[in-house]
């Protein structure tokens, strides 16, 4: 091969690697394919092609252009091995690909071939152990890790993995020894300390376990799960009061986390509940001996409130008031119980009684503000926050609440200043940092907003250089787009603020298709359908194959009751993503709305050919049959949809019983007793 040709191949190869690093997988694949047309026997090119196909496979499984990635990835590695069968890296890459496809036995063969070439490669021994673990071959996995440690004994990650497997096997003493090896190499490895503590609990060495957990909590006091583990250790020592304190701390931290949602069964709450019920039994015994012991009645009410038994708590507080009616704290706690029962006006009345007896009660003013906010009396709520802050000016939670109330009033200046006060008290209050960033966006103070956003997303110290780099990035439209994307994909769903950022991106680059696409999606979520449709049309003008644009455009048109146009959009989406069951299902719904029931059923069936357990398609079929008055098939499909989600433990997320009960499409069969039983039966969650 001539030098000029070699240079051309190398240039294309380097360009492909750059595209791969930048996440531009399509362009990378095109580069490697172009290079292989010139030099089809280059094993490195085949490996790079396999790597990019793996990335493409993960990028979007719904796009037909990517389906080939799954089929060709291994084939690319195999072609490379035809030309260089002794390339250890190729065998390892092939093993990684097979492992990720859950073809673990084949992955092991590839890893073994890699080790036959380089026996002392510790990383391959570790990867080999992962496939063995997936096959439940734990002793062999441990042996594989031991080989890795033979060649690299100072690797803490390998010792940790060995400890994890040993713990999983119930070999807790050996696991502790492995975690000690980790800690000898890096004493501040908090993950190893936690796992070591768990093993010590299983060995009933509770004091040592507490020592291990304390080392973690000294550095990471907000790790609520470690507080729970510490409580378990104290229960092992039969120190229930200490255990209760740990569980209460864990629950307080956990439930304060932004966006936190706990999925049952909630073992932390169950442990806490058990100890509180024991304490409640003790209080009942004391009251039986002395019914006029108002202090015990108070403790009983507080315990019932902690157990979320608010009506019973109010009864206990009433017993206190029958003995000591001027005790402001009882009126306050009684108000909190009513607040938790959703009776805001009764809560206000109780807070007012508390303030009659003690005008300087900051918590009564604070909770009165919260309750007034619930009643949408925001101006008075702000005044109440200020009353509370007069007595507790360092209470960060009151400042944050004041900021939230000001936000609801649209007073972003006041909100920003309140969040700034939170940060003056707690500089690392990440939630306040984020909210302040959102207020800055509303105020068009973008540089300050971005710096706040940077700090809210970083657990490490942010340098002035990092801040300046972020600010400098605002000269690029892509930076505005990425920032907006983060705001809607991080669980906070700040659509309005993201929309402001996208407008800035589009000011700089009006032809930015992905920004129009995202803006359209945001407007769809905000229910601004006409503007959303216009934005999707803009995205498609710049790129007729714009990602998900045709699908989401169909959703918008459905909301506007423009079913024929929606059908056209879904058909266009299927030209690009023919194997997307969601599009086929939505198409079926539109066809039914157009009065084409049989075609609608066929469309849903196409979805089920692609994914036989796709419950939305099954439910849609039930809905269509119900409209047609076909009771038997409607009930058969509704029952199947319910069964699918309950067997997959999704019943708490998708409640087809409730949906069908309220869905007017089922009005034709609502009289049927089987339908009534299906839609009114208590959900069974299979654990």
XYZ file of C-alpha atoms in Angstrom:
687
model
C 0.000 0.000 0.000
C 1.358 3.404 -0.951
C 2.308 5.858 1.777
C -0.298 8.358 0.568
C -2.997 5.695 0.953
C -1.723 4.786 4.425
C -1.826 8.453 5.392
C -5.379 8.782 4.075
C -6.531 5.756 6.092
C -4.843 7.078 9.239
C -6.457 10.485 8.758
C -9.930 8.973 8.349
C -9.288 6.664 11.322
C -8.301 9.598 13.573
C -11.353 11.537 12.453
C -13.543 8.547 13.322
C -11.984 8.270 16.783
C -12.644 11.977 17.374
C -16.287 11.528 16.373
C -16.564 8.500 18.659
C -15.132 10.446 21.605
C -17.570 13.295 20.914
C -20.550 10.920 20.860
C -21.197 11.454 17.150
C -21.607 7.743 16.480
C -23.143 7.904 13.016
C -20.273 10.037 11.728
C -17.736 7.747 13.407
C -19.273 4.684 11.751
C -19.175 6.389 8.367
C -15.461 7.173 8.862
C -14.542 3.617 9.814
C -16.576 2.175 6.929
C -14.836 4.561 4.540
C -11.420 3.552 5.870
C -12.285 -0.159 5.588
C -13.201 0.258 1.929
C -9.601 1.372 1.392
C -7.948 -1.045 3.819
C -10.354 -3.948 4.606
C -7.660 -6.056 6.312
C -6.862 -3.623 9.139
C -7.845 -5.329 12.412
C -7.745 -2.039 14.357
C -10.329 -0.537 12.030
C -12.600 -3.537 12.534
C -12.232 -3.202 16.303
C -13.055 0.518 16.169
C -16.091 -0.297 14.028
C -17.241 -2.817 16.648
C -16.788 -0.241 19.397
C -18.903 2.346 17.610
C -21.602 -0.218 16.819
C -21.804 -1.014 20.537
C -22.221 2.696 21.239
C -24.885 2.957 18.518
C -26.731 -0.031 19.918
C -27.014 1.700 23.274
C -27.814 5.083 21.726
C -31.306 4.349 20.454
C -32.754 0.870 20.340
C -35.920 2.139 18.667
C -34.304 3.340 15.451
C -34.137 0.806 12.623
C -30.838 2.272 11.462
C -29.402 1.035 14.734
C -30.893 -2.456 14.688
C -27.987 -3.600 12.554
C -25.649 -2.490 15.346
C -26.712 -5.449 17.452
C -26.249 -7.804 14.502
C -22.928 -6.436 13.226
C -21.039 -5.584 16.398
C -19.701 -9.085 17.107
C -19.202 -9.663 13.374
C -16.875 -6.639 13.246
C -14.738 -8.015 16.063
C -14.697 -11.417 14.325
C -13.487 -9.845 11.069
C -10.684 -8.127 12.953
C -9.678 -11.440 14.516
C -9.543 -13.062 11.088
C -6.684 -10.706 10.247
C -5.048 -10.642 13.692
C -6.091 -13.618 15.864
C -3.498 -12.730 18.525
C -4.833 -9.257 19.332
C -5.625 -9.538 23.050
C -7.602 -6.276 23.010
C -9.882 -7.552 20.255
C -10.684 -10.718 22.186
C -11.389 -8.658 25.310
C -13.597 -6.208 23.375
C -15.478 -9.187 21.918
C -15.919 -10.569 25.438
C -17.219 -7.226 26.685
C -19.752 -7.053 23.854
C -20.956 -10.600 24.494
C -21.202 -9.928 28.227
C -23.321 -6.836 27.593
C -25.596 -8.940 25.394
C -25.948 -11.402 28.321
C -24.206 -14.133 26.312
C -22.008 -14.931 29.286
C -20.732 -18.390 28.289
C -19.481 -17.007 24.961
C -17.987 -14.002 26.756
C -15.970 -16.376 28.953
C -14.520 -18.062 25.874
C -13.380 -14.682 24.527
C -11.859 -13.651 27.857
C -10.027 -16.977 28.039
C -8.623 -16.410 24.541
C -7.425 -12.952 25.648
C -5.773 -14.479 28.730
C -4.101 -17.151 26.622
C -2.289 -14.284 24.883
C -1.567 -12.261 28.047
C -2.074 -14.382 31.138
C -1.141 -11.654 33.633
C -3.742 -9.096 32.529
C -5.578 -8.459 35.796
C -8.348 -6.388 34.182
C -9.401 -9.299 31.979
C -9.462 -11.626 34.997
C -11.812 -9.139 36.707
C -14.105 -8.936 33.670
C -14.080 -12.720 33.475
C -15.313 -12.787 37.086
C -18.276 -10.590 36.124
C -19.491 -13.125 33.555
C -18.995 -15.938 36.054
C -21.084 -14.048 38.622
C -23.900 -13.627 36.110
C -23.833 -17.406 35.666
C -24.018 -17.836 39.489
C -20.577 -19.467 39.394
C -19.409 -17.628 42.508
C -16.481 -19.859 43.570
C -15.065 -19.595 40.046
C -15.615 -15.822 40.095
C -13.661 -15.569 43.358
C -10.881 -17.692 41.854
C -10.786 -15.344 38.855
C -10.483 -12.328 41.161
C -7.717 -14.100 43.075
C -5.784 -14.409 39.802
C -6.301 -10.688 39.191
C -4.968 -9.960 42.683
C -2.008 -12.243 42.095
C -0.883 -9.894 39.318
C -2.139 -6.632 40.834
C -2.405 -7.055 44.624
C -2.655 -3.310 45.292
C -5.959 -2.815 43.458
C -8.628 -1.845 46.040
C -11.486 -2.230 43.536
C -10.671 -5.903 43.018
C -10.481 -6.539 46.765
C -13.859 -4.802 47.126
C -15.435 -6.952 44.419
C -14.088 -10.057 46.115
C -15.555 -8.871 49.413
C -18.929 -8.261 47.782
C -19.071 -11.788 46.351
C -17.994 -13.341 49.645
C -20.664 -11.338 51.484
C -23.266 -12.422 48.920
C -22.250 -16.022 49.620
C -22.624 -15.506 53.379
C -18.874 -15.848 53.939
C -18.835 -12.760 56.137
C -15.549 -13.338 57.970
C -13.657 -13.676 54.688
C -15.527 -10.667 53.303
C -14.406 -8.557 56.285
C -10.816 -9.571 55.545
C -11.224 -8.420 51.928
C -12.696 -5.083 52.979
C -9.801 -4.652 55.424
C -7.462 -5.067 52.446
C -9.339 -2.268 50.681
C -9.069 -0.033 53.738
C -5.365 -0.754 54.117
C -4.916 0.627 50.598
C -7.309 3.578 50.965
C -8.504 4.241 54.488
C -11.259 6.637 53.414
C -13.069 4.116 51.205
C -16.516 4.659 52.699
C -18.197 2.060 50.505
C -15.874 -0.609 51.919
C -16.514 0.652 55.468
C -20.277 0.351 54.972
C -20.024 -3.154 53.502
C -17.641 -4.187 56.270
C -20.129 -2.874 58.835
C -22.943 -4.909 57.276
C -20.843 -8.058 57.435
C -19.989 -7.359 61.091
C -23.716 -7.026 61.852
C -24.276 -10.439 60.270
C -21.450 -11.770 62.462
C -23.198 -10.156 65.487
C -20.100 -8.041 66.130
C -22.301 -5.000 66.637
C -19.869 -2.641 68.395
C -17.299 -3.084 65.627
C -20.051 -2.493 63.073
C -21.039 0.771 64.788
C -17.403 1.879 64.755
C -17.303 1.217 61.017
C -20.528 3.136 60.384
C -19.350 6.018 62.600
C -16.232 6.428 60.468
C -18.454 6.818 57.433
C -20.913 9.214 59.070
C -18.121 11.416 60.396
C -17.296 12.226 56.772
C -20.705 11.699 55.129
C -23.383 12.638 57.696
C -26.127 12.698 55.034
C -25.845 9.013 54.112
C -29.242 8.034 55.443
C -28.836 4.340 54.597
C -25.773 4.195 56.857
C -27.793 5.729 59.689
C -30.293 2.916 59.139
C -27.511 0.298 59.241
C -26.218 1.893 62.454
C -29.702 1.597 63.940
C -29.813 -2.106 63.073
C -26.527 -2.584 64.933
C -27.915 -0.806 67.998
C -30.997 -3.036 67.857
C -28.613 -5.989 67.904
C -27.208 -4.580 71.157
C -30.823 -4.170 72.400
C -30.323 -0.406 72.689
C -33.702 0.522 71.236
C -33.581 4.232 72.093
C -30.281 4.641 70.231
C -31.664 2.601 67.335
C -34.758 4.818 67.221
C -32.610 7.973 67.041
C -30.675 6.467 64.132
C -33.841 5.536 62.240
C -35.392 8.962 62.838
C -32.241 10.650 61.533
C -32.213 8.352 58.497
C -35.867 9.078 57.730
C -35.408 12.830 58.129
C -32.449 12.887 55.732
C -34.031 10.519 53.237
C -37.342 12.326 53.008
C -35.656 15.711 52.638
C -33.788 14.626 49.513
C -35.009 16.491 46.445
C -37.197 14.368 44.202
C -36.926 11.361 46.524
C -39.532 8.670 46.017
C -39.484 5.531 48.134
C -40.819 2.281 46.743
C -42.453 -0.145 49.175
C -41.714 -2.225 51.108
C -40.048 0.509 53.163
C -37.885 -1.411 55.620
C -36.627 1.764 57.302
C -40.150 2.896 58.116
C -41.077 -0.616 59.269
C -38.153 -0.723 61.711
C -38.978 2.737 63.001
C -42.647 1.849 63.323
C -41.880 -1.276 65.370
C -39.823 0.663 67.917
C -42.399 3.452 68.111
C -45.218 0.973 68.689
C -43.210 -0.537 71.536
C -42.809 2.933 73.026
C -46.545 3.603 72.542
C -47.390 0.433 74.465
C -45.215 1.694 77.320
C -47.067 5.040 77.372
C -50.431 3.256 77.434
C -49.307 1.318 80.508
C -48.268 4.534 82.277
C -51.583 6.239 81.436
C -53.567 3.241 82.678
C -51.897 3.730 86.069
C -52.282 7.542 86.029
C -54.911 8.915 83.593
C -54.113 12.523 84.605
C -50.452 12.293 83.602
C -50.623 15.005 80.923
C -46.921 14.703 80.077
C -47.385 11.066 79.074
C -50.499 11.994 77.088
C -48.309 14.544 75.286
C -45.615 11.958 74.543
C -48.310 9.561 73.361
C -49.705 12.187 70.974
C -46.241 12.951 69.613
C -45.607 9.249 69.041
C -48.942 8.831 67.253
C -48.107 11.827 65.047
C -44.761 10.234 64.232
C -46.680 7.069 63.280
C -48.927 9.215 61.029
C -51.964 8.309 63.143
C -53.046 11.930 63.276
C -56.677 11.531 64.371
C -55.598 9.429 67.352
C -52.844 11.964 68.081
C -55.444 14.754 68.252
C -57.407 12.708 70.802
C -54.279 12.459 72.964
C -53.609 16.194 72.628
C -57.225 16.843 73.655
C -56.570 14.879 76.842
C -53.640 17.194 77.581
C -55.779 20.287 76.910
C -58.467 19.036 79.285
C -55.814 19.256 82.010
C -53.598 22.096 80.738
C -55.525 24.220 78.234
C -53.021 27.081 78.065
C -50.071 24.980 76.872
C -49.150 26.628 73.544
C -47.082 23.654 72.317
C -50.130 21.368 72.439
C -52.129 23.768 70.280
C -49.187 23.904 67.878
C -48.856 20.114 67.638
C -52.608 19.757 67.316
C -52.437 22.200 64.398
C -49.697 20.125 62.747
C -51.873 17.017 63.060
C -54.753 18.803 61.317
C -52.312 20.057 58.661
C -51.247 16.475 57.969
C -54.900 15.447 57.743
C -55.366 18.092 55.041
C -57.626 20.284 57.193
C -55.800 23.574 56.615
C -58.407 25.857 58.168
C -58.548 23.877 61.406
C -54.747 23.891 61.436
C -54.744 27.707 61.185
C -57.222 27.947 64.063
C -54.928 25.838 66.253
C -51.821 27.837 65.342
C -53.759 30.983 66.266
C -54.558 29.501 69.690
C -50.869 28.646 70.152
C -49.937 32.243 69.321
C -52.523 33.573 71.772
C -50.560 31.919 74.559
C -47.095 32.506 73.116
C -46.777 35.225 70.498
C -43.068 34.511 70.032
C -43.457 30.895 68.877
C -41.406 30.792 65.642
C -42.620 27.338 64.660
C -46.268 28.369 64.982
C -45.602 31.322 62.668
C -43.643 29.099 60.273
C -46.258 26.352 60.008
C -48.967 28.978 59.774
C -47.074 30.285 56.710
C -46.951 26.797 55.190
C -50.684 26.338 55.753
C -51.527 29.749 54.308
C -49.476 28.840 51.238
C -51.575 25.676 50.880
C -54.620 27.969 50.897
C -52.916 30.137 48.218
C -52.827 33.111 50.588
C -49.255 33.834 49.595
C -48.869 37.454 50.715
C -49.973 36.670 54.253
C -47.797 33.541 54.187
C -44.747 35.710 53.421
C -45.580 37.963 56.374
C -45.757 34.869 58.600
C -42.351 33.680 57.353
C -40.913 37.053 58.329
C -42.508 36.724 61.785
C -40.800 33.347 62.230
C -37.467 34.691 60.985
C -37.616 37.491 63.548
C -37.045 34.809 66.216
C -35.011 32.252 64.251
C -33.049 34.205 61.609
C -30.662 31.275 61.043
C -33.424 28.785 60.177
C -32.524 27.845 56.605
C -35.733 25.856 56.062
C -37.814 28.982 56.782
C -35.792 31.027 54.300
C -36.252 28.293 51.693
C -39.997 28.192 52.299
C -40.116 31.972 51.964
C -38.309 31.648 48.632
C -40.783 29.017 47.448
C -43.755 31.210 48.372
C -42.228 34.242 46.660
C -41.722 32.055 43.567
C -45.425 31.197 43.540
C -46.162 34.931 43.563
C -43.831 35.375 40.595
C -41.548 37.542 42.725
C -38.282 36.044 41.513
C -36.162 38.817 43.064
C -37.530 37.974 46.511
C -37.164 34.250 45.825
C -33.525 34.645 44.767
C -32.713 36.716 47.855
C -34.353 34.129 50.125
C -32.379 31.272 48.584
C -29.236 33.402 48.985
C -30.000 33.582 52.721
C -30.255 29.773 52.822
C -26.810 29.540 51.250
C -25.357 32.085 53.661
C -26.336 29.647 56.424
C -25.670 26.392 54.534
C -23.248 27.008 51.635
C -23.650 23.443 50.347
C -27.453 23.397 50.353
C -27.710 21.921 46.850
C -31.476 22.279 46.564
C -31.277 25.998 47.387
C -28.406 26.394 44.923
C -30.528 24.847 42.209
C -33.606 26.935 43.037
C -31.511 30.096 43.099
C -30.197 29.143 39.668
C -33.787 28.869 38.398
C -34.635 32.280 39.879
C -31.616 33.794 38.129
C -32.853 32.328 34.820
C -36.251 33.946 35.322
C -34.429 37.221 36.042
C -32.328 36.809 32.853
C -29.145 36.813 34.967
C -27.700 33.884 33.093
C -24.049 33.946 34.152
C -25.025 33.863 37.834
C -27.588 31.165 37.043
C -25.009 28.962 35.348
C -22.497 29.327 38.189
C -25.205 28.348 40.702
C -26.192 25.416 38.497
C -22.555 24.297 38.333
C -22.232 24.359 42.132
C -25.548 22.533 42.626
C -24.348 19.664 40.417
C -20.893 19.301 41.964
C -19.990 17.487 45.157
C -16.436 18.816 44.853
C -15.151 22.343 45.209
C -15.663 24.402 42.058
C -12.691 26.598 41.218
C -12.952 30.164 39.862
C -11.390 28.812 36.660
C -14.214 26.270 36.344
C -16.767 29.030 36.860
C -15.168 31.182 34.173
C -15.008 28.260 31.740
C -18.753 27.768 32.199
C -19.462 31.440 31.671
C -17.277 31.473 28.546
C -19.230 28.506 27.160
C -22.347 30.678 26.886
C -21.013 32.090 23.635
C -22.012 28.765 22.025
C -25.611 27.814 21.242
C -24.845 24.182 22.085
C -24.088 25.132 25.699
C -27.511 26.734 26.102
C -29.110 23.630 24.591
C -27.244 21.204 26.875
C -28.145 23.305 29.908
C -31.832 23.285 28.932
C -31.722 19.533 28.368
C -30.318 18.993 31.860
C -33.202 20.917 33.400
C -35.851 18.586 32.001
C -33.978 15.304 32.361
C -32.701 15.601 35.929
C -36.031 14.879 37.630
C -36.936 18.522 38.322
C -38.785 19.175 35.046
C -38.143 22.921 35.015
C -39.841 23.370 31.653
C -40.337 27.131 31.751
C -36.716 27.812 32.625
C -35.513 25.333 29.995
C -37.679 27.106 27.425
C -36.002 30.435 28.268
C -32.584 28.844 27.706
C -33.638 27.333 24.388
C -34.775 30.730 23.176
C -31.223 31.949 23.811
C -29.811 29.002 21.849
C -32.150 29.715 18.936
C -31.286 33.417 18.967
C -27.698 32.374 18.276
C -28.428 29.480 15.891
C -31.968 29.659 14.436
C -31.426 26.504 12.365
C -30.563 24.363 15.418
C -32.898 21.428 14.828
C -32.368 19.702 18.181
C -33.204 22.943 20.022
C -36.487 23.294 18.100
C -37.237 19.649 18.856
C -36.623 20.083 22.580
C -38.545 23.368 22.680
C -41.506 21.652 21.032
C -41.366 18.853 23.608
C -41.310 21.389 26.458
C -44.289 23.268 25.027
C -46.111 19.936 24.692
C -45.484 19.210 28.386
C -46.704 22.714 29.276
C -49.895 22.161 27.275
C -49.141 24.970 24.797
C -50.069 22.840 21.815
C -50.221 25.365 18.966
C -46.721 26.645 19.711
C -45.479 23.083 20.217
C -46.766 22.097 16.775
C -45.074 25.107 15.190
C -41.787 24.210 16.896
C -41.949 20.593 15.677
C -42.591 21.876 12.171
C -39.477 24.047 12.471
C -37.398 21.066 13.634
C -38.646 18.953 10.738
C -37.988 21.743 8.262
C -34.301 21.580 9.190
C -34.217 17.781 9.521
C -37.101 15.630 8.201
C -35.770 12.709 10.290
C -35.466 14.744 13.486
C -35.321 12.416 16.493
C -38.834 11.637 17.845
C -40.267 14.772 16.183
C -42.860 12.961 14.061
C -43.982 10.865 17.040
C -44.346 13.822 19.411
C -45.961 15.890 16.657
C -48.590 13.172 16.503
C -49.198 13.552 20.246
C -49.683 17.305 19.831
C -52.123 16.835 16.963
C -54.109 14.348 19.050
C -54.419 16.971 21.785
C -55.747 19.371 19.132
C -58.200 16.673 17.923
C -56.588 16.766 14.468
C -56.641 13.000 14.047
C -55.990 12.699 10.306
C -52.880 14.856 10.629
C -51.852 12.889 13.719
C -52.172 9.663 11.724
C -49.946 11.125 9.035
C -47.325 12.052 11.652
C -47.324 8.575 13.181
C -46.986 7.057 9.712
C -43.956 9.263 9.066
C -42.454 8.171 12.384
C -42.922 4.529 11.399
C -40.958 5.140 8.208
C -38.009 5.891 10.520
C -38.798 3.688 13.547
C -40.835 0.811 12.167
C -40.223 -1.301 15.262
C -41.492 1.206 17.829
C -44.493 -0.425 19.570
C -45.535 2.893 21.101
C -46.040 4.479 17.682
C -48.099 1.530 16.452
C -50.235 1.754 19.610
C -50.810 5.500 19.306
C -51.619 5.002 15.635
C -54.265 2.499 16.703
C -55.810 5.021 19.079
C -55.977 7.641 16.319
C -57.532 5.185 13.872
C -60.231 4.400 16.438
C -60.910 8.121 16.893
C -61.345 8.316 13.112
C -63.876 5.485 13.313
C -61.649 2.832 11.726
C -61.864 0.206 14.460
C -60.573 -2.829 12.564
C -57.522 -0.939 11.298
C -56.966 0.288 14.859
C -56.875 -3.293 16.162
C -54.436 -4.261 13.407
C -52.139 -1.393 14.390
C -52.112 -2.512 18.033
C -51.422 -6.065 16.897
C -48.372 -4.807 15.004
C -47.122 -3.333 18.300
C -47.620 -6.707 19.990
C -45.752 -8.530 17.225
C -42.748 -6.376 18.130
C -43.221 -6.628 21.912
C -45.760 -9.310 22.923
C -46.041 -8.049 26.524
C -46.460 -4.364 25.584
C -49.269 -3.536 28.002
C -50.292 -0.133 26.504
C -51.176 -1.894 23.237
C -53.173 -4.540 25.101
C -55.058 -1.857 27.038
C -55.698 0.092 23.832
C -57.166 -3.038 22.234
C -59.448 -3.450 25.261
C -60.570 0.158 24.850
C -61.283 -0.286 21.126
C -63.251 -3.501 21.669
C -65.250 -1.771 24.430
C -66.201 1.041 22.039
C -67.303 -1.608 19.535
C -69.401 -3.268 22.255
C -67.390 -6.499 22.085
C -67.566 -7.283 25.806
C -65.721 -10.609 25.665
C -62.620 -9.324 23.848
C -62.616 -6.037 25.767
C -62.543 -7.861 29.099
C -60.019 -10.416 27.860
C -57.563 -7.682 26.854
C -58.194 -5.523 29.917
C -57.552 -8.502 32.172
C -54.364 -9.291 30.244
C -53.093 -5.692 30.562
C -53.716 -5.770 34.320
C -51.984 -9.141 34.594
C -48.883 -7.942 32.712
C -48.267 -4.926 34.946
C -48.954 -6.828 38.162
C -46.631 -9.685 37.193
C -43.916 -7.133 36.387
C -44.476 -5.275 39.692
C -45.612 -2.184 37.791
C -49.087 -1.964 39.306
C -48.142 1.024 41.453
C -46.981 2.864 38.324
C -49.673 1.874 35.816
C -53.087 1.194 37.347
C -55.241 -0.122 34.516
C -58.082 -0.923 36.913
C -58.331 2.748 37.849
C -57.781 3.937 34.264
C -60.533 1.732 32.865
C -62.909 2.679 35.692
C -62.588 6.344 34.673
C -62.178 5.860 30.902
C -65.328 6.850 28.939
C -64.259 4.451 26.178
C -65.504 1.639 28.441
C -68.975 3.128 28.942
C -70.536 0.531 26.603
C -69.509 -2.337 28.897
C -69.647 -0.578 32.267
C -72.818 -2.467 33.170
C -71.013 -5.831 32.940
C -70.367 -7.461 36.340
C -66.961 -8.822 35.254
C -65.884 -5.304 34.239
C -67.107 -3.990 37.592
C -65.104 -6.642 39.463
C -61.968 -5.992 37.401
C -62.020 -2.246 37.947
C -63.023 -2.124 41.612
C -60.958 -4.992 43.019
C -58.138 -3.871 45.310
C -54.811 -3.995 43.478
C -52.595 -6.915 44.335
C -48.922 -5.983 44.285
C -46.771 -9.048 43.722
C -43.425 -8.775 45.502
